[in-house]
Amino acid sequence: EMSDYIASANRLRPKGARKRIVAYVESYEDISFWRGILEQWETDEFFFEVMLPSRTTLGKGKKTAMMNDLGKGLGQWMIACVDADMDWLLQGHTQMSRMLCDSPYVMHTYAYAIENLQCWAPALHSACTMATLNDHELLDPVQFMEEYSRIIWPLLVWLVWCYRNDHYNRFSLMDMSSIVSFRDVNPYHVELTLEHVRKQVNRRIAWLQHNFPEAKRTYPKVRENLLQMGLTPETSYMYIHGHSLWDGVVMPLLEPVCVMLRRYREKEIQRLAEHATQRQNELSAYQHAQSPLDVVLRKGTAYKQSPQYQEISADLRRLMTEVGAAK
């Protein structure tokens, strides 16, 4: 097995040289994210090398990262670091889900994807501040995301119910995404956006109840199971499709906020400038110092305070204990 091969290679290293643990990820973008997590667990004895699984092809994705024969080859010297996707919520309903949930050598995000962690609500205000250099709070992102999550929670339970009962062709992840996404937000009247989402969600729930009357008995069990797994109605946004959360919720919510914050700062500079040259210099300096919001979010590490990150850490602690015991 590949993990054994790396173990043998480690034994051939000079005495005192650090042993290598290979960590396979799904795509190029994931390399820096997982490096930022794994490097904290490196010691004088062990280091991680984060890479795509294939040097011979451009094969990407979770299946490749976890090895096509579903885990053969993974071990304490070779791990996979992947997005949880629906596989974690399926709790062993499919072969891929069983491996993700049960293998000690598969690390996963405990949120749908990396994007969900990067959009962790308590990080959003400071992201706006860093993007605009203006700390004024036009809206409370934590409060918004909690209210939004409470609205979509019953539909998330339905989604998991459909996937666990093999009805995903009737209500899919992409159906869910289109219902819970939005476009234009007025930062002064976010309740209008929430109301729009609530109407969409209620309409689909009524349709699901009508089409799957048998769920009346089993839906509460799925909800209870999700609560036991650590999901809450206030954190539903962490478990919806990552790109949809990014493009259809967080960016449409915060971009207009950033536009307003930049405008306020520019007006302030114009008001306080003593002459045209100073005004031009200050405006130019301010524009150079700003950062695009999406860049700030991608570089952020505030998610390391999140409950999901604590779960990832617990898995890595177990792995490093095993590796340490297997010197």
Tab-separated table of C-alpha atoms in Angstrom:
chain	number	residue	atom	x	y	z
A	1	GLU	CA	0.000	0.000	0.000
A	2	MET	CA	1.089	3.562	-0.684
A	3	SER	CA	1.099	4.550	2.991
A	4	ASP	CA	3.432	1.603	3.702
A	5	TYR	CA	5.648	2.715	0.821
A	6	ILE	CA	5.971	6.196	2.342
A	7	ALA	CA	6.619	4.601	5.755
A	8	SER	CA	9.503	2.630	4.184
A	9	ALA	CA	10.852	5.781	2.533
A	10	ASN	CA	10.690	7.536	5.907
A	11	ARG	CA	12.741	4.770	7.491
A	12	LEU	CA	15.466	5.293	4.874
A	13	ARG	CA	15.823	8.975	5.725
A	14	PRO	CA	18.921	9.982	7.683
A	15	LYS	CA	18.603	9.681	11.448
A	16	GLY	CA	17.056	12.865	12.785
A	17	ALA	CA	15.455	13.829	9.423
A	18	ARG	CA	11.759	14.669	9.588
A	19	LYS	CA	9.291	12.029	8.417
A	20	ARG	CA	6.870	12.945	5.609
A	21	ILE	CA	3.087	12.586	5.715
A	22	VAL	CA	1.520	13.060	2.278
A	23	ALA	CA	-1.832	14.882	2.262
A	24	TYR	CA	-3.835	14.596	-0.958
A	25	VAL	CA	-6.358	17.349	-1.751
A	26	GLU	CA	-9.052	17.771	-4.404
A	27	SER	CA	-7.805	20.787	-6.387
A	28	TYR	CA	-5.039	23.386	-6.651
A	29	GLU	CA	-7.082	25.967	-4.726
A	30	ASP	CA	-7.311	23.574	-1.776
A	31	ILE	CA	-3.540	23.270	-1.346
A	32	SER	CA	-3.010	26.588	0.474
A	33	PHE	CA	-6.120	26.110	2.646
A	34	TRP	CA	-5.060	22.689	3.935
A	35	ARG	CA	-1.410	23.766	4.237
A	36	GLY	CA	-2.624	26.537	6.577
A	37	ILE	CA	-4.302	23.913	8.757
A	38	LEU	CA	-1.762	21.093	8.631
A	39	GLU	CA	1.361	23.164	9.248
A	40	GLN	CA	0.276	23.781	12.845
A	41	TRP	CA	0.622	20.058	13.471
A	42	GLU	CA	4.144	19.772	12.103
A	43	THR	CA	6.927	19.006	14.581
A	44	ASP	CA	10.657	18.404	14.591
A	45	GLU	CA	9.825	14.813	13.674
A	46	PHE	CA	6.971	15.097	11.122
A	47	PHE	CA	6.022	17.350	8.240
A	48	PHE	CA	3.145	17.343	5.732
A	49	GLU	CA	3.441	17.562	1.967
A	50	VAL	CA	0.153	18.778	0.485
A	51	MET	CA	-0.416	17.826	-3.157
A	52	LEU	CA	-2.828	16.693	-5.834
A	53	PRO	CA	-2.977	12.902	-6.011
A	54	SER	CA	-1.835	12.442	-9.590
A	55	ARG	CA	1.455	13.500	-11.057
A	56	THR	CA	0.685	11.772	-14.348
A	57	THR	CA	-2.769	13.199	-15.076
A	58	LEU	CA	-4.730	16.283	-14.096
A	59	GLY	CA	-7.227	14.125	-12.232
A	60	LYS	CA	-8.926	16.166	-9.544
A	61	GLY	CA	-11.830	15.801	-7.211
A	62	LYS	CA	-12.708	13.931	-4.087
A	63	LYS	CA	-12.682	10.441	-5.613
A	64	THR	CA	-9.137	10.958	-6.846
A	65	ALA	CA	-8.000	12.452	-3.533
A	66	MET	CA	-9.451	9.514	-1.614
A	67	MET	CA	-8.033	7.113	-4.264
A	68	ASN	CA	-10.285	5.516	-6.869
A	69	ASP	CA	-10.442	2.184	-5.101
A	70	LEU	CA	-11.952	4.036	-2.153
A	71	GLY	CA	-9.199	4.343	0.315
A	72	LYS	CA	-6.867	1.513	-0.488
A	73	GLY	CA	-3.478	3.018	0.088
A	74	LEU	CA	-4.517	5.623	2.642
A	75	GLY	CA	-2.887	5.220	6.030
A	76	GLN	CA	-1.081	7.136	8.726
A	77	TRP	CA	1.581	8.319	6.224
A	78	MET	CA	-0.877	9.159	3.452
A	79	ILE	CA	-4.131	10.996	4.163
A	80	ALA	CA	-6.855	12.663	2.092
A	81	CYS	CA	-8.107	16.180	2.921
A	82	VAL	CA	-11.474	16.825	1.271
A	83	ASP	CA	-14.679	18.845	1.405
A	84	ALA	CA	-17.408	17.129	3.422
A	85	ASP	CA	-20.005	17.900	0.704
A	86	MET	CA	-23.177	15.862	1.202
A	87	ASP	CA	-21.120	12.805	2.138
A	88	TRP	CA	-20.862	13.725	5.802
A	89	LEU	CA	-24.590	14.529	6.032
A	90	LEU	CA	-25.402	11.181	4.393
A	91	GLN	CA	-23.822	9.408	7.390
A	92	GLY	CA	-22.788	6.235	5.605
A	93	HIS	CA	-25.693	5.986	3.136
A	94	THR	CA	-23.228	5.552	0.221
A	95	GLN	CA	-19.820	3.914	-0.096
A	96	MET	CA	-18.087	7.307	-0.392
A	97	SER	CA	-19.982	8.590	2.643
A	98	ARG	CA	-19.017	5.533	4.707
A	99	MET	CA	-15.373	6.075	3.908
A	100	LEU	CA	-15.481	9.796	4.672
A	101	CYS	CA	-17.271	9.201	7.982
A	102	ASP	CA	-15.327	6.130	9.119
A	103	SER	CA	-11.746	6.380	7.840
A	104	PRO	CA	-9.301	7.942	10.320
A	105	TYR	CA	-7.154	8.881	7.294
A	106	VAL	CA	-9.751	11.087	5.608
A	107	MET	CA	-9.826	14.630	6.997
A	108	HIS	CA	-12.853	16.665	5.968
A	109	THR	CA	-14.213	20.153	6.516
A	110	TYR	CA	-17.243	19.373	8.765
A	111	ALA	CA	-18.909	22.127	6.714
A	112	TYR	CA	-20.072	21.595	3.126
A	113	ALA	CA	-16.827	22.955	1.674
A	114	ILE	CA	-13.875	25.268	2.232
A	115	GLU	CA	-15.991	28.245	1.045
A	116	ASN	CA	-18.441	27.713	3.908
A	117	LEU	CA	-15.606	27.973	6.423
A	118	GLN	CA	-14.280	31.099	4.680
A	119	CYS	CA	-17.801	32.586	4.949
A	120	TRP	CA	-18.087	31.876	8.692
A	121	ALA	CA	-20.452	34.618	9.899
A	122	PRO	CA	-18.332	36.036	12.785
A	123	ALA	CA	-15.552	36.739	10.237
A	124	LEU	CA	-17.670	38.762	7.814
A	125	HIS	CA	-17.659	42.177	9.513
A	126	SER	CA	-13.873	42.308	9.793
A	127	ALA	CA	-13.614	41.151	6.147
A	128	CYS	CA	-15.661	44.213	5.113
A	129	THR	CA	-13.437	46.400	7.277
A	130	MET	CA	-10.253	45.021	5.722
A	131	ALA	CA	-11.663	45.390	2.195
A	132	THR	CA	-12.783	49.015	2.688
A	133	LEU	CA	-10.642	50.270	5.607
A	134	ASN	CA	-13.887	51.487	7.156
A	135	ASP	CA	-15.022	49.826	10.388
A	136	HIS	CA	-18.546	51.248	10.422
A	137	GLU	CA	-21.145	48.465	10.762
A	138	LEU	CA	-23.969	49.026	8.260
A	139	LEU	CA	-25.556	45.669	9.034
A	140	ASP	CA	-24.863	42.842	11.451
A	141	PRO	CA	-23.719	39.861	9.324
A	142	VAL	CA	-23.931	37.418	12.250
A	143	GLN	CA	-27.548	38.323	12.945
A	144	PHE	CA	-28.384	38.147	9.232
A	145	MET	CA	-26.760	34.739	8.710
A	146	GLU	CA	-28.480	33.326	11.809
A	147	GLU	CA	-31.902	34.533	10.672
A	148	TYR	CA	-31.238	33.344	7.112
A	149	SER	CA	-30.176	29.943	8.479
A	150	ARG	CA	-33.306	29.570	10.606
A	151	ILE	CA	-35.388	30.190	7.470
A	152	ILE	CA	-33.594	27.582	5.338
A	153	TRP	CA	-33.108	24.960	8.115
A	154	PRO	CA	-36.336	22.963	7.488
A	155	LEU	CA	-35.474	22.797	3.783
A	156	LEU	CA	-31.942	21.570	4.572
A	157	VAL	CA	-33.481	18.754	6.634
A	158	TRP	CA	-35.708	17.934	3.646
A	159	LEU	CA	-32.664	17.884	1.356
A	160	VAL	CA	-30.871	15.383	3.595
A	161	TRP	CA	-34.092	13.348	3.892
A	162	CYS	CA	-34.331	13.188	0.070
A	163	TYR	CA	-30.681	12.158	-0.327
A	164	ARG	CA	-30.839	9.520	2.398
A	165	ASN	CA	-33.998	8.100	0.801
A	166	ASP	CA	-32.613	8.245	-2.766
A	167	HIS	CA	-35.051	10.930	-3.927
A	168	TYR	CA	-32.307	13.412	-4.911
A	169	ASN	CA	-33.577	13.341	-8.516
A	170	ARG	CA	-36.786	15.000	-7.207
A	171	PHE	CA	-35.104	17.553	-4.937
A	172	SER	CA	-31.379	18.042	-5.501
A	173	LEU	CA	-28.594	20.113	-4.043
A	174	MET	CA	-28.821	22.454	-7.036
A	175	ASP	CA	-32.601	22.837	-6.545
A	176	MET	CA	-31.886	23.834	-2.963
A	177	SER	CA	-29.207	26.309	-4.076
A	178	SER	CA	-31.524	28.097	-6.500
A	179	ILE	CA	-34.199	28.442	-3.801
A	180	VAL	CA	-31.947	29.827	-1.052
A	181	SER	CA	-29.801	32.144	-3.234
A	182	PHE	CA	-30.558	35.811	-3.882
A	183	ARG	CA	-29.158	38.681	-5.920
A	184	ASP	CA	-30.022	42.279	-5.073
A	185	VAL	CA	-29.844	43.311	-1.425
A	186	ASN	CA	-30.627	46.678	0.061
A	187	PRO	CA	-28.312	46.841	3.115
A	188	TYR	CA	-30.840	49.108	4.857
A	189	HIS	CA	-33.713	46.656	4.300
A	190	VAL	CA	-32.284	43.151	4.490
A	191	GLU	CA	-35.638	41.953	5.843
A	192	LEU	CA	-36.995	42.183	2.266
A	193	THR	CA	-34.350	39.684	1.110
A	194	LEU	CA	-35.086	37.359	4.034
A	195	GLU	CA	-38.810	37.537	3.266
A	196	HIS	CA	-38.136	36.626	-0.361
A	197	VAL	CA	-36.105	33.556	0.708
A	198	ARG	CA	-38.779	32.575	3.267
A	199	LYS	CA	-41.498	32.584	0.578
A	200	GLN	CA	-39.377	30.439	-1.770
A	201	VAL	CA	-38.544	27.977	1.019
A	202	ASN	CA	-42.162	27.666	2.194
A	203	ARG	CA	-43.369	27.068	-1.342
A	204	ARG	CA	-40.896	24.205	-1.847
A	205	ILE	CA	-41.630	22.672	1.574
A	206	ALA	CA	-45.349	22.590	0.738
A	207	TRP	CA	-44.486	20.822	-2.534
A	208	LEU	CA	-42.268	18.285	-0.725
A	209	GLN	CA	-44.908	17.568	1.931
A	210	HIS	CA	-47.462	16.971	-0.810
A	211	ASN	CA	-45.168	14.700	-2.856
A	212	PHE	CA	-43.621	12.731	0.013
A	213	PRO	CA	-46.384	12.143	2.592
A	214	GLU	CA	-44.345	9.200	3.953
A	215	ALA	CA	-41.784	11.725	5.282
A	216	LYS	CA	-44.209	12.734	8.037
A	217	ARG	CA	-42.990	9.752	10.042
A	218	THR	CA	-39.249	9.830	9.225
A	219	TYR	CA	-38.479	13.567	8.750
A	220	PRO	CA	-38.282	14.203	12.552
A	221	LYS	CA	-35.692	11.398	12.876
A	222	VAL	CA	-33.482	13.007	10.223
A	223	ARG	CA	-33.799	16.398	11.942
A	224	GLU	CA	-32.891	14.863	15.309
A	225	ASN	CA	-29.898	13.070	13.786
A	226	LEU	CA	-28.594	16.319	12.237
A	227	LEU	CA	-28.943	18.118	15.572
A	228	GLN	CA	-26.980	15.332	17.257
A	229	MET	CA	-24.246	15.733	14.627
A	230	GLY	CA	-23.845	19.348	15.726
A	231	LEU	CA	-25.866	21.140	13.042
A	232	THR	CA	-28.164	23.846	14.380
A	233	PRO	CA	-30.945	25.905	12.783
A	234	GLU	CA	-28.693	28.986	13.212
A	235	THR	CA	-25.774	27.460	11.289
A	236	SER	CA	-27.572	25.902	8.284
A	237	TYR	CA	-25.585	28.136	5.924
A	238	MET	CA	-22.450	26.108	6.741
A	239	TYR	CA	-23.999	23.019	5.098
A	240	ILE	CA	-25.399	24.347	1.825
A	241	HIS	CA	-23.452	24.155	-1.454
A	242	GLY	CA	-20.249	26.182	-0.978
A	243	HIS	CA	-20.134	28.055	-4.306
A	244	SER	CA	-23.830	28.882	-3.974
A	245	LEU	CA	-23.269	30.308	-0.488
A	246	TRP	CA	-20.372	32.386	-1.807
A	247	ASP	CA	-21.971	33.640	-5.052
A	248	GLY	CA	-25.627	33.625	-4.048
A	249	VAL	CA	-25.641	34.772	-0.427
A	250	VAL	CA	-22.449	36.248	1.043
A	251	MET	CA	-21.153	38.296	-1.922
A	252	PRO	CA	-24.589	39.756	-2.834
A	253	LEU	CA	-25.047	40.649	0.852
A	254	LEU	CA	-21.646	42.234	1.480
A	255	GLU	CA	-20.671	43.789	-1.869
A	256	PRO	CA	-23.295	46.588	-1.610
A	257	VAL	CA	-22.160	47.161	1.991
A	258	CYS	CA	-18.545	47.542	0.823
A	259	VAL	CA	-19.591	49.951	-1.959
A	260	MET	CA	-21.339	52.169	0.625
A	261	LEU	CA	-18.459	52.016	3.104
A	262	ARG	CA	-15.979	53.060	0.400
A	263	ARG	CA	-18.265	55.902	-0.665
A	264	TYR	CA	-18.509	57.173	2.923
A	265	ARG	CA	-14.730	57.131	3.300
A	266	GLU	CA	-14.219	58.952	-0.029
A	267	LYS	CA	-16.749	61.644	0.940
A	268	GLU	CA	-14.967	62.079	4.250
A	269	ILE	CA	-11.620	62.543	2.454
A	270	GLN	CA	-13.182	65.105	0.106
A	271	ARG	CA	-14.695	66.968	3.052
A	272	LEU	CA	-11.509	67.076	5.106
A	273	ALA	CA	-9.003	67.802	2.312
A	274	GLU	CA	-7.614	71.320	2.441
A	275	HIS	CA	-6.892	71.592	-1.273
A	276	ALA	CA	-7.272	69.693	-4.557
A	277	THR	CA	-3.802	68.109	-4.531
A	278	GLN	CA	-4.234	66.752	-1.017
A	279	ARG	CA	-7.668	65.439	-1.902
A	280	GLN	CA	-6.299	63.675	-4.998
A	281	ASN	CA	-3.359	62.178	-3.106
A	282	GLU	CA	-5.525	60.936	-0.243
A	283	LEU	CA	-8.138	59.432	-2.578
A	284	SER	CA	-5.420	57.756	-4.616
A	285	ALA	CA	-3.729	56.352	-1.485
A	286	TYR	CA	-7.094	55.100	-0.177
A	287	GLN	CA	-7.910	53.351	-3.461
A	288	HIS	CA	-4.516	51.604	-3.494
A	289	ALA	CA	-4.914	50.416	0.089
A	290	GLN	CA	-8.290	48.709	-0.488
A	291	SER	CA	-8.620	44.985	-1.202
A	292	PRO	CA	-11.302	43.097	-3.135
A	293	LEU	CA	-13.724	41.461	-0.693
A	294	ASP	CA	-13.402	37.989	-2.215
A	295	VAL	CA	-9.605	38.089	-1.833
A	296	VAL	CA	-9.926	39.077	1.839
A	297	LEU	CA	-12.384	36.237	2.468
A	298	ARG	CA	-10.189	33.654	0.743
A	299	LYS	CA	-7.140	34.696	2.754
A	300	GLY	CA	-9.010	34.884	6.056
A	301	THR	CA	-8.288	32.446	8.876
A	302	ALA	CA	-10.989	33.469	11.366
A	303	TYR	CA	-12.726	30.125	10.704
A	304	LYS	CA	-10.103	28.649	13.052
A	305	GLN	CA	-12.369	29.848	15.866
A	306	SER	CA	-15.351	27.894	14.484
A	307	PRO	CA	-16.809	24.674	15.961
A	308	GLN	CA	-16.194	22.959	12.593
A	309	TYR	CA	-12.487	23.716	12.857
A	310	GLN	CA	-12.398	22.193	16.350
A	311	GLU	CA	-13.696	18.952	14.801
A	312	ILE	CA	-10.957	18.999	12.134
A	313	SER	CA	-8.384	19.599	14.888
A	314	ALA	CA	-9.681	16.658	16.912
A	315	ASP	CA	-9.252	14.359	13.880
A	316	LEU	CA	-5.715	15.628	13.276
A	317	ARG	CA	-4.848	15.212	16.954
A	318	ARG	CA	-5.882	11.554	16.718
A	319	LEU	CA	-3.794	11.076	13.561
A	320	MET	CA	-0.684	12.680	15.074
A	321	THR	CA	-1.073	10.579	18.210
A	322	GLU	CA	-1.128	7.461	16.025
A	323	VAL	CA	1.858	8.614	13.969
A	324	GLY	CA	3.760	9.512	17.123
A	325	ALA	CA	3.032	6.057	18.516
A	326	ALA	CA	4.231	4.453	15.278
A	327	LYS	CA	7.718	5.971	15.096
